[in-house]
mmCIF file of C-alpha atoms and ligand atoms in Angstrom:
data_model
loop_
_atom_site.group_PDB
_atom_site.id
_atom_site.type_symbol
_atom_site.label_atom_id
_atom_site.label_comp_id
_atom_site.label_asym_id
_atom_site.label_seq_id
_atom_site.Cartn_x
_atom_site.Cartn_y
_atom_site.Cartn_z
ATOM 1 C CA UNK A 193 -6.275 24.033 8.714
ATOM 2 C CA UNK A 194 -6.416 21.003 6.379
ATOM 3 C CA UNK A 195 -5.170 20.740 3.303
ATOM 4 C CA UNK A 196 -7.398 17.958 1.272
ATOM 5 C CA UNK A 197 -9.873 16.062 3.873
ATOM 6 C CA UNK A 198 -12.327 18.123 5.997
ATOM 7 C CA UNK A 199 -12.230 17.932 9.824
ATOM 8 C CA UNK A 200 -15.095 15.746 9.794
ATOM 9 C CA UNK A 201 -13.362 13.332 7.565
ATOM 10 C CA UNK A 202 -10.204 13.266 9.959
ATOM 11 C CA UNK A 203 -12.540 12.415 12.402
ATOM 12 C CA UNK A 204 -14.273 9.821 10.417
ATOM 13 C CA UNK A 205 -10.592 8.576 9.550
ATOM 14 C CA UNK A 206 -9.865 8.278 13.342
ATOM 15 C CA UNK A 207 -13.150 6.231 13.926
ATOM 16 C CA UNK A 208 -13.305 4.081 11.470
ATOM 17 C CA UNK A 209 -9.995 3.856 10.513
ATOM 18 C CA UNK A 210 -10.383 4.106 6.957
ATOM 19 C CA UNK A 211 -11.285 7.001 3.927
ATOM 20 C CA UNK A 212 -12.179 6.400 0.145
ATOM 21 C CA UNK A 213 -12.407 7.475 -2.002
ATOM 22 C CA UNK A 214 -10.589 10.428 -3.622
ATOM 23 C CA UNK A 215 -8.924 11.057 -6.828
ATOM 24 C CA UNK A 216 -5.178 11.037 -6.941
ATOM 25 C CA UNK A 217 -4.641 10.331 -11.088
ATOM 26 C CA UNK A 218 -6.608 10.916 -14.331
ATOM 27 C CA UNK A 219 -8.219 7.580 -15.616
ATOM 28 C CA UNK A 220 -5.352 8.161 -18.224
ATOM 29 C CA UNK A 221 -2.864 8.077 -16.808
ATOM 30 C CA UNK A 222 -4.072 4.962 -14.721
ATOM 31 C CA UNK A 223 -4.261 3.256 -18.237
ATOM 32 C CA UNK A 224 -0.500 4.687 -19.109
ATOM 33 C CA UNK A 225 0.407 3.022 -15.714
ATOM 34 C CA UNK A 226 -1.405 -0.317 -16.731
ATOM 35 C CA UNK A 227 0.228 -0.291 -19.742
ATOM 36 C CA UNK A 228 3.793 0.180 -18.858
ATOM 37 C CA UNK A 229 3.216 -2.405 -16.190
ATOM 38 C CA UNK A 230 1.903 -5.340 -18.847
ATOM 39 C CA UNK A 231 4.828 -3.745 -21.075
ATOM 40 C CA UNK A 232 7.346 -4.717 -18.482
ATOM 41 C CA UNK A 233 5.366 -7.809 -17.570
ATOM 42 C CA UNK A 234 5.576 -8.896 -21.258
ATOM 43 C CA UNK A 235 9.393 -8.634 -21.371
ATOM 44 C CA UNK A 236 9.284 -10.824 -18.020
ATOM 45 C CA UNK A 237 6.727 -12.961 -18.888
ATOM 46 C CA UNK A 238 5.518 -13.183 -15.430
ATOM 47 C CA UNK A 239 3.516 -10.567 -12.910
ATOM 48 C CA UNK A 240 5.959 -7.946 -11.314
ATOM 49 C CA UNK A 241 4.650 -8.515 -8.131
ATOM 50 C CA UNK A 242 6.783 -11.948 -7.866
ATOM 51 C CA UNK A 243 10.164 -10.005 -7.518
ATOM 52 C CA UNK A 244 9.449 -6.541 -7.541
ATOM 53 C CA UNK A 245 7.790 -6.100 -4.440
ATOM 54 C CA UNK A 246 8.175 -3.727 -1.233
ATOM 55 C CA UNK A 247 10.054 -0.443 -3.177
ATOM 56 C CA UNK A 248 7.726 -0.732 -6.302
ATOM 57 C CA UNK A 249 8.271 2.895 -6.727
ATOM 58 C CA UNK A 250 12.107 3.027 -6.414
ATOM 59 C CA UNK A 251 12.018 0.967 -9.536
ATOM 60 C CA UNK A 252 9.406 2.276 -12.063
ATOM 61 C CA UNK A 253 9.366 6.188 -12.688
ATOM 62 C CA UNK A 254 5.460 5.750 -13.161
ATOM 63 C CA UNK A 255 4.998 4.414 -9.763
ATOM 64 C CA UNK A 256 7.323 6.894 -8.006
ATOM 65 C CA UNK A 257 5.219 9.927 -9.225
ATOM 66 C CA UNK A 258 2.278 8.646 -7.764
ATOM 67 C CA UNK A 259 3.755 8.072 -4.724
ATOM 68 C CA UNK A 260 5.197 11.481 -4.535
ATOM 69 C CA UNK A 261 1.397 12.888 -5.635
ATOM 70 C CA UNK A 262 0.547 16.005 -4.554
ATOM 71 C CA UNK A 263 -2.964 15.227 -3.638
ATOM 72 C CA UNK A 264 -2.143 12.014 -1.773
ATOM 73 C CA UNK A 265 0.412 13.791 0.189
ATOM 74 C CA UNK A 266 -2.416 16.645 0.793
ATOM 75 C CA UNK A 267 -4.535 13.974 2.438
ATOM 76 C CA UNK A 268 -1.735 11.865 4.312
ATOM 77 C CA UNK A 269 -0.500 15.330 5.747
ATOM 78 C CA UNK A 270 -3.845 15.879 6.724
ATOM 79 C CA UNK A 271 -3.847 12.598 8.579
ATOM 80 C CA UNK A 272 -0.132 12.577 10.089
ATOM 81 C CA UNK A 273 1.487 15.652 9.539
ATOM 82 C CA UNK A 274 3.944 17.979 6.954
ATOM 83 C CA UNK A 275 6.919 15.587 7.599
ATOM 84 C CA UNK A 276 6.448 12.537 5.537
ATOM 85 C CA UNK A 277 8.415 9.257 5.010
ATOM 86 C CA UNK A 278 7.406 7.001 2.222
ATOM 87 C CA UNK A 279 8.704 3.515 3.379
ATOM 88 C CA UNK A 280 7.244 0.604 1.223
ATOM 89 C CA UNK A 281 5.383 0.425 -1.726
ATOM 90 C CA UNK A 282 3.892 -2.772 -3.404
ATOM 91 C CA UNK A 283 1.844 -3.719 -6.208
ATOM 92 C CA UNK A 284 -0.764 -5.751 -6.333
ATOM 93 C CA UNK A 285 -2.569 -7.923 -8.931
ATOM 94 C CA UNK A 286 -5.249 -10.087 -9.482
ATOM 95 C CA UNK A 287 -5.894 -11.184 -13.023
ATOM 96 C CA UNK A 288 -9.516 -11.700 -14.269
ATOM 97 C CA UNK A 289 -10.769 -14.978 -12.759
ATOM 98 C CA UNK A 290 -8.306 -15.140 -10.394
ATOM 99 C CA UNK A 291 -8.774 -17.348 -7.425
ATOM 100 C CA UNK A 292 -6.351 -15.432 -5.504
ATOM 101 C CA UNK A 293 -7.373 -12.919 -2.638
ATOM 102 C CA UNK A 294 -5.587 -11.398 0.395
ATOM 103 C CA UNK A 295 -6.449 -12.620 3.452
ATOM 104 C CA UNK A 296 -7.776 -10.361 6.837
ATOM 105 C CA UNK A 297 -4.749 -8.989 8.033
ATOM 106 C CA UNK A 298 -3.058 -5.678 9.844
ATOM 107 C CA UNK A 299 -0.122 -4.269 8.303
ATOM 108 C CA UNK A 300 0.919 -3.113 12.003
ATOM 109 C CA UNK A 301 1.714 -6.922 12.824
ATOM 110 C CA UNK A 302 4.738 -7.395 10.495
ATOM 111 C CA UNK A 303 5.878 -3.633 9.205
ATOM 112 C CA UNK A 304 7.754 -3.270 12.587
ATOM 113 C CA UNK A 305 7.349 0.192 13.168
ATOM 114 C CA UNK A 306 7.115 2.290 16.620
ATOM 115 C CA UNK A 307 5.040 4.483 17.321
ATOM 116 C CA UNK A 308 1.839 2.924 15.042
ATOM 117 C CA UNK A 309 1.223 6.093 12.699
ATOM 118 C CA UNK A 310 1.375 4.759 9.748
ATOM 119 C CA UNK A 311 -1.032 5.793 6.949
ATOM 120 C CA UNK A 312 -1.775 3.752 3.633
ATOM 121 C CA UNK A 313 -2.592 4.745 0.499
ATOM 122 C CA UNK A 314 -4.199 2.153 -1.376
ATOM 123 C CA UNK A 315 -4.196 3.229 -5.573
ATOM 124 C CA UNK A 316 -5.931 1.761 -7.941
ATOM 125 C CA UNK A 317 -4.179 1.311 -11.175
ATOM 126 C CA UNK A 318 -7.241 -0.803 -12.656
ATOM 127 C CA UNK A 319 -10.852 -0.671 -11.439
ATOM 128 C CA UNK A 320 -11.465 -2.339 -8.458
ATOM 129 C CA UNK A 321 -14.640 -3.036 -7.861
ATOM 130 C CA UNK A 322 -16.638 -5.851 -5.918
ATOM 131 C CA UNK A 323 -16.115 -8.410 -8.814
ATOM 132 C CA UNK A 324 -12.865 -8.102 -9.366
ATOM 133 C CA UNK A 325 -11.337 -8.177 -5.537
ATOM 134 C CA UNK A 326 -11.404 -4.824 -4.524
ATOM 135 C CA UNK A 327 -9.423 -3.603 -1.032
ATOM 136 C CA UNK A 328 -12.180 -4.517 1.465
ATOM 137 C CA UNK A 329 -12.019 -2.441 5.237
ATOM 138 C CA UNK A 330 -13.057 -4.189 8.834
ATOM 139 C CA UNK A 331 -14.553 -0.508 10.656
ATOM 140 C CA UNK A 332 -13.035 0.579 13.591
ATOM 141 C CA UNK A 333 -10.733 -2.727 13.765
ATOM 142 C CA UNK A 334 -7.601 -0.003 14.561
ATOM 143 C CA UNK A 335 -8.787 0.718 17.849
ATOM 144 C CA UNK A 336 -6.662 -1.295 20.196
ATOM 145 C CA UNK A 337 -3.571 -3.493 20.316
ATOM 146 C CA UNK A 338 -3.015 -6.094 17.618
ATOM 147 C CA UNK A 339 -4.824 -8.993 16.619
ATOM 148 C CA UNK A 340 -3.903 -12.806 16.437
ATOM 149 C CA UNK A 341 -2.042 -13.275 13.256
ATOM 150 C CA UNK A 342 -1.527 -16.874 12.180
ATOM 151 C CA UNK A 343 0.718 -18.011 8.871
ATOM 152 C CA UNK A 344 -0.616 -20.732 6.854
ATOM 153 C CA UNK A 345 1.212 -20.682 2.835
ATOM 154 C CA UNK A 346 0.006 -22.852 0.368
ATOM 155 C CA UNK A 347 -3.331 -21.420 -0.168
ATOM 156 C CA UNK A 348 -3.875 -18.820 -2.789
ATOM 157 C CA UNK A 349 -3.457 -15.982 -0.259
ATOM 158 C CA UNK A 350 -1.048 -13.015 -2.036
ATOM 159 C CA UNK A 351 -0.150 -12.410 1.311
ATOM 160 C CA UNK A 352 4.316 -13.141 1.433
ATOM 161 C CA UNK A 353 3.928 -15.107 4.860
ATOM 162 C CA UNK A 354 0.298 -16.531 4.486
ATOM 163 C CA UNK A 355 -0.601 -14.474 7.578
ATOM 164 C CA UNK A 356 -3.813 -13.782 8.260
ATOM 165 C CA UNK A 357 -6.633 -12.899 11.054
ATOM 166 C CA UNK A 358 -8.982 -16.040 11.827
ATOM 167 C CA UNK A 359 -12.521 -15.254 12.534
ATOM 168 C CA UNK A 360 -13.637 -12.413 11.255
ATOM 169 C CA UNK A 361 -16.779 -13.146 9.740
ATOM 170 C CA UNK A 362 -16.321 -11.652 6.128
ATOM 171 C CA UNK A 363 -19.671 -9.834 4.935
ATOM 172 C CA UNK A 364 -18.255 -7.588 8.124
ATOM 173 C CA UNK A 365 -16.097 -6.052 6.146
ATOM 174 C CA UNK A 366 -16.850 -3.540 3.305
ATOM 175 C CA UNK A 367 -15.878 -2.867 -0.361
ATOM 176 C CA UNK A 368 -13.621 -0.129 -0.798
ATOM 177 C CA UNK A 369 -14.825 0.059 -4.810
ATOM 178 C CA UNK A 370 -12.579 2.680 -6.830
ATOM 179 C CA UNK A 371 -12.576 4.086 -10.687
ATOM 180 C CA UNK A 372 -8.833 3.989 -12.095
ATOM 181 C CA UNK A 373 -6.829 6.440 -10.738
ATOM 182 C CA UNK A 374 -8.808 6.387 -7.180
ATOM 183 C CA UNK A 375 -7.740 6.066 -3.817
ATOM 184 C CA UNK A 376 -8.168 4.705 -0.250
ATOM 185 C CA UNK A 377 -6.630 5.378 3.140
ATOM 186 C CA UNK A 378 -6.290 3.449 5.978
ATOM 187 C CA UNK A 379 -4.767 3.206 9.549
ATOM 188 C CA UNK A 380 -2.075 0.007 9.507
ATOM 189 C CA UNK A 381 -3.958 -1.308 12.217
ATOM 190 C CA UNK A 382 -6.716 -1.126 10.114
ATOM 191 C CA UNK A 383 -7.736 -5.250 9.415
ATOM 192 C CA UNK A 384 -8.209 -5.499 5.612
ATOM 193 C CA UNK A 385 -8.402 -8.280 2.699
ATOM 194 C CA UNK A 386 -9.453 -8.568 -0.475
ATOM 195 C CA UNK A 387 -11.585 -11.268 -2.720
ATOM 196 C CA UNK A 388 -10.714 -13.802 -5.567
ATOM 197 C CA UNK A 389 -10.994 -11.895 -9.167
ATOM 198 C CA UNK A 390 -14.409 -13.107 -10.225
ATOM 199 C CA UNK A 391 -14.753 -10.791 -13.490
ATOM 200 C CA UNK A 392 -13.331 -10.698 -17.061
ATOM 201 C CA UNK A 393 -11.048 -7.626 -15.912
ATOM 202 C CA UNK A 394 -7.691 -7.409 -14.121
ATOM 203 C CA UNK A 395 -7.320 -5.820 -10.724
ATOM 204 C CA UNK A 396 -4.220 -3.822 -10.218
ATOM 205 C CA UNK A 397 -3.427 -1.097 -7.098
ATOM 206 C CA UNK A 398 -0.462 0.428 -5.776
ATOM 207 C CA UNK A 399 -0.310 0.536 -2.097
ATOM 208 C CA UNK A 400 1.600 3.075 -0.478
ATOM 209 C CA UNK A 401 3.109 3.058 3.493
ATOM 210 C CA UNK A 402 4.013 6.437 4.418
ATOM 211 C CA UNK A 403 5.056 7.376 7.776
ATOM 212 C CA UNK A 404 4.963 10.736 10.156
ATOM 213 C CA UNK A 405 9.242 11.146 10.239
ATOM 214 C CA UNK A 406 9.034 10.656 13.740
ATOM 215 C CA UNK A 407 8.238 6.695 13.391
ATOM 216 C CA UNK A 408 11.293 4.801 14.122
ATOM 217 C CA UNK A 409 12.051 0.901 12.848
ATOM 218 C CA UNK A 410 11.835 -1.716 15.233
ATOM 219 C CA UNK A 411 14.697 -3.733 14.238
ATOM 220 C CA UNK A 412 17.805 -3.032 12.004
ATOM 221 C CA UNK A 413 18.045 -0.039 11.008
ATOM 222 C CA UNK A 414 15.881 0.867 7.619
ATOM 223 C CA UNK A 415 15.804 3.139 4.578
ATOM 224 C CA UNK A 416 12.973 5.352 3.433
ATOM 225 C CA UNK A 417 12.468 8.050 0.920
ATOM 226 C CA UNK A 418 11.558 11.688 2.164
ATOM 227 C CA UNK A 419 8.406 12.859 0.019
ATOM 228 C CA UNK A 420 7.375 15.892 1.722
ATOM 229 C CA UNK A 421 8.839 18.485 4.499
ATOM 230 C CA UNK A 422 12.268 17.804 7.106
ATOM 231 C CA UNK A 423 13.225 14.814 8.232
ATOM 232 C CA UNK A 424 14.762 16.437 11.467
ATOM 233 C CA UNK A 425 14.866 12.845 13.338
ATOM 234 C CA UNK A 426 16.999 11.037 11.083
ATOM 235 C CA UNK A 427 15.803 7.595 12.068
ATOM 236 C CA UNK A 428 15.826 6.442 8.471
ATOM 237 C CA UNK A 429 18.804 6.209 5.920
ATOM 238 C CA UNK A 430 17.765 8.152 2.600
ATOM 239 C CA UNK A 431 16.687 5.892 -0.417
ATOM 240 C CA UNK A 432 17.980 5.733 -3.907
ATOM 241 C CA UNK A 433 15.988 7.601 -6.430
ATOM 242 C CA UNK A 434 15.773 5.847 -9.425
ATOM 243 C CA UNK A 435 17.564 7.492 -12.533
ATOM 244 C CA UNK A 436 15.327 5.594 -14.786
ATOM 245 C CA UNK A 437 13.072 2.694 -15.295
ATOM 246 C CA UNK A 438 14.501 -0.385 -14.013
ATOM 247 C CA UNK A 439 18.215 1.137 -12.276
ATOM 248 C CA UNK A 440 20.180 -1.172 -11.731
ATOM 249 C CA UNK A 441 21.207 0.418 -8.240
ATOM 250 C CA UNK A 442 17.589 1.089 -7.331
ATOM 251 C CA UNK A 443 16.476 -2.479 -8.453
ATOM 252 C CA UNK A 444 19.582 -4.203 -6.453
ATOM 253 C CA UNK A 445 18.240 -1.508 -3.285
ATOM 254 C CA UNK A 446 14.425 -2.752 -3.593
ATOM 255 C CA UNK A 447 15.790 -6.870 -3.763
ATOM 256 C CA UNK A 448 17.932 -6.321 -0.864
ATOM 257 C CA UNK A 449 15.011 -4.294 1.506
ATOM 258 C CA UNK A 450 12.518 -7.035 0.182
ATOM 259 C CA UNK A 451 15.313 -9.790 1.457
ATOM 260 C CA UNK A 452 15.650 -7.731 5.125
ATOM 261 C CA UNK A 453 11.523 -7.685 5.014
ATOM 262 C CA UNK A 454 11.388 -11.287 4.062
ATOM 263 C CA UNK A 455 14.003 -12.431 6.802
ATOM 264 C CA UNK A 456 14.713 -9.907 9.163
HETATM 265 O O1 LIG B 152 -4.458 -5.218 -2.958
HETATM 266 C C1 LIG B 152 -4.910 -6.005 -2.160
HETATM 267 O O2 LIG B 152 -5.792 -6.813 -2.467
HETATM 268 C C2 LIG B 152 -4.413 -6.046 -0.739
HETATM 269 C C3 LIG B 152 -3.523 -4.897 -0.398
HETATM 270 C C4 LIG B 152 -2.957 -4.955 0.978
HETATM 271 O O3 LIG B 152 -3.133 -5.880 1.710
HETATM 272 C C5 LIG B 152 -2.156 -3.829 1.442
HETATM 273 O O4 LIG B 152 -2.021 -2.834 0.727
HETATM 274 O O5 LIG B 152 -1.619 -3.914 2.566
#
């Protein structure tokens, strides 16, 4: 018995490696969510995403209650099971007539993680649409062992290593267009990317990497925050939930995971 997708979307999931979309937030309070973020941005003066990247939602109270969303859980359980880890969480902007894009890339190459259940939740914060660089999908690119990652910086690729998939021919892959306050899914081995902001409007989405509790960490040993049922495995040291905006503990947690991401 599912709890949000129909069997025939589980088994569309498992094909094609992907699901949009479905509603996880009122286009209200996506615009509250915008707004705090260009508050915060203001004060900073530059985009969040240059330092506060990885645990986005151990550090703004906004982002944490979408990630602990009841009707994104409904839908990852559906996909992975009652036990749920949330592990990462990064935002993501393009502002209007941006040149920047993400490149083709699986999240299963870097995120180190054993066995390969992860699911993403992909929300957008903005619109993202075609024009403005929405999440696009490769189909059925989950199905077998990883592809050939290369890392090239110095382009305007978001991605934090420049990594990215060479060859896939790009009008492959589709548009994963979402209203504020939509969302995606996908399978980390799921190749994805996204194009340069050609509109007037900024492009903003949260992604989310939660994990069956199962899942161990490759390397050192990692931190994650239980969002829904028993973590009876224990392969994951509890994270810090922020107090308030900006905690100083939970900001000083996110910049030293983002470090071990970066380098480890
Ligand atoms: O937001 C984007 O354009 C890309 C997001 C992405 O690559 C991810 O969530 O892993």
């Amino acid at each position: 018995m599912t709890k949000l997708l129909s069997a025939q979307e589980v088994e569309r999931f498992r094909r094609d490696g992907y699901l949009f979309p479905y509603r996880a937030i009122s286009e209200a309070k996506a615009a509250d969510s915008l707004r705090q973020l260009a508050d915060y941005e203001a004060t900073l003066g530059h985009e969040a995403q240059n330092h506060v990247r990885f645990k986005f939602h151990l550090v703004f109270n906004w982002a944490l209650e979408i990630a602990r969303n009841e009707t994104i859980l409904d839908a990852v359980e559906d996909l992975i099971g009652p036990d749920i880890l949330l592990f990462a969480g990064s935002i993501w902007t393009k502002n209007a007539h941006d040149p920047r894009f993400v490149a083709w890339h699986q999240d299963s190459a870097y995120f180190g993680l054993d066995p390969h259940d992860e699911v993403t939740a992909w929300v957008a914060i903005s619109d993202s649409r075609s024009d403005n660089g929405c999440l696009r999908y490769l189909p059925q690119s989950h199905h077998g062992a990883d592809m050939t990652h290369i890392e090239k910086k110095g382009d305007n690729n978001l991605l934090v290593f420049g990594q990215r998939i060479e060859g896939i021919a790009d009008e492959r892959g589709i548009d994963a267009e979402l209203a504020p306050g939509e969302f995606t899914l996908h399978h980390e081995r799921t190749a994805h990317s996204s194009r340069p902001n050609v509109s007037d409007r900024r492009r903003v989405g949260l992604s989310l990497f939660y994990i069956p509790a199962h899942v161990r960490s490759t390397g050192a040993r990692r931190s994650a925050l239980l969002v829904r049922g028993k973590d009876k495995y224990g392969h994951w040291d509890p994270d810090p939930l922020p107090r308030y905006d900006l905690d100083p503990i939970t900001f000083e947690h996110m910049k030293k995971c983002l470090g071990g991401y970066l380098h480890g």
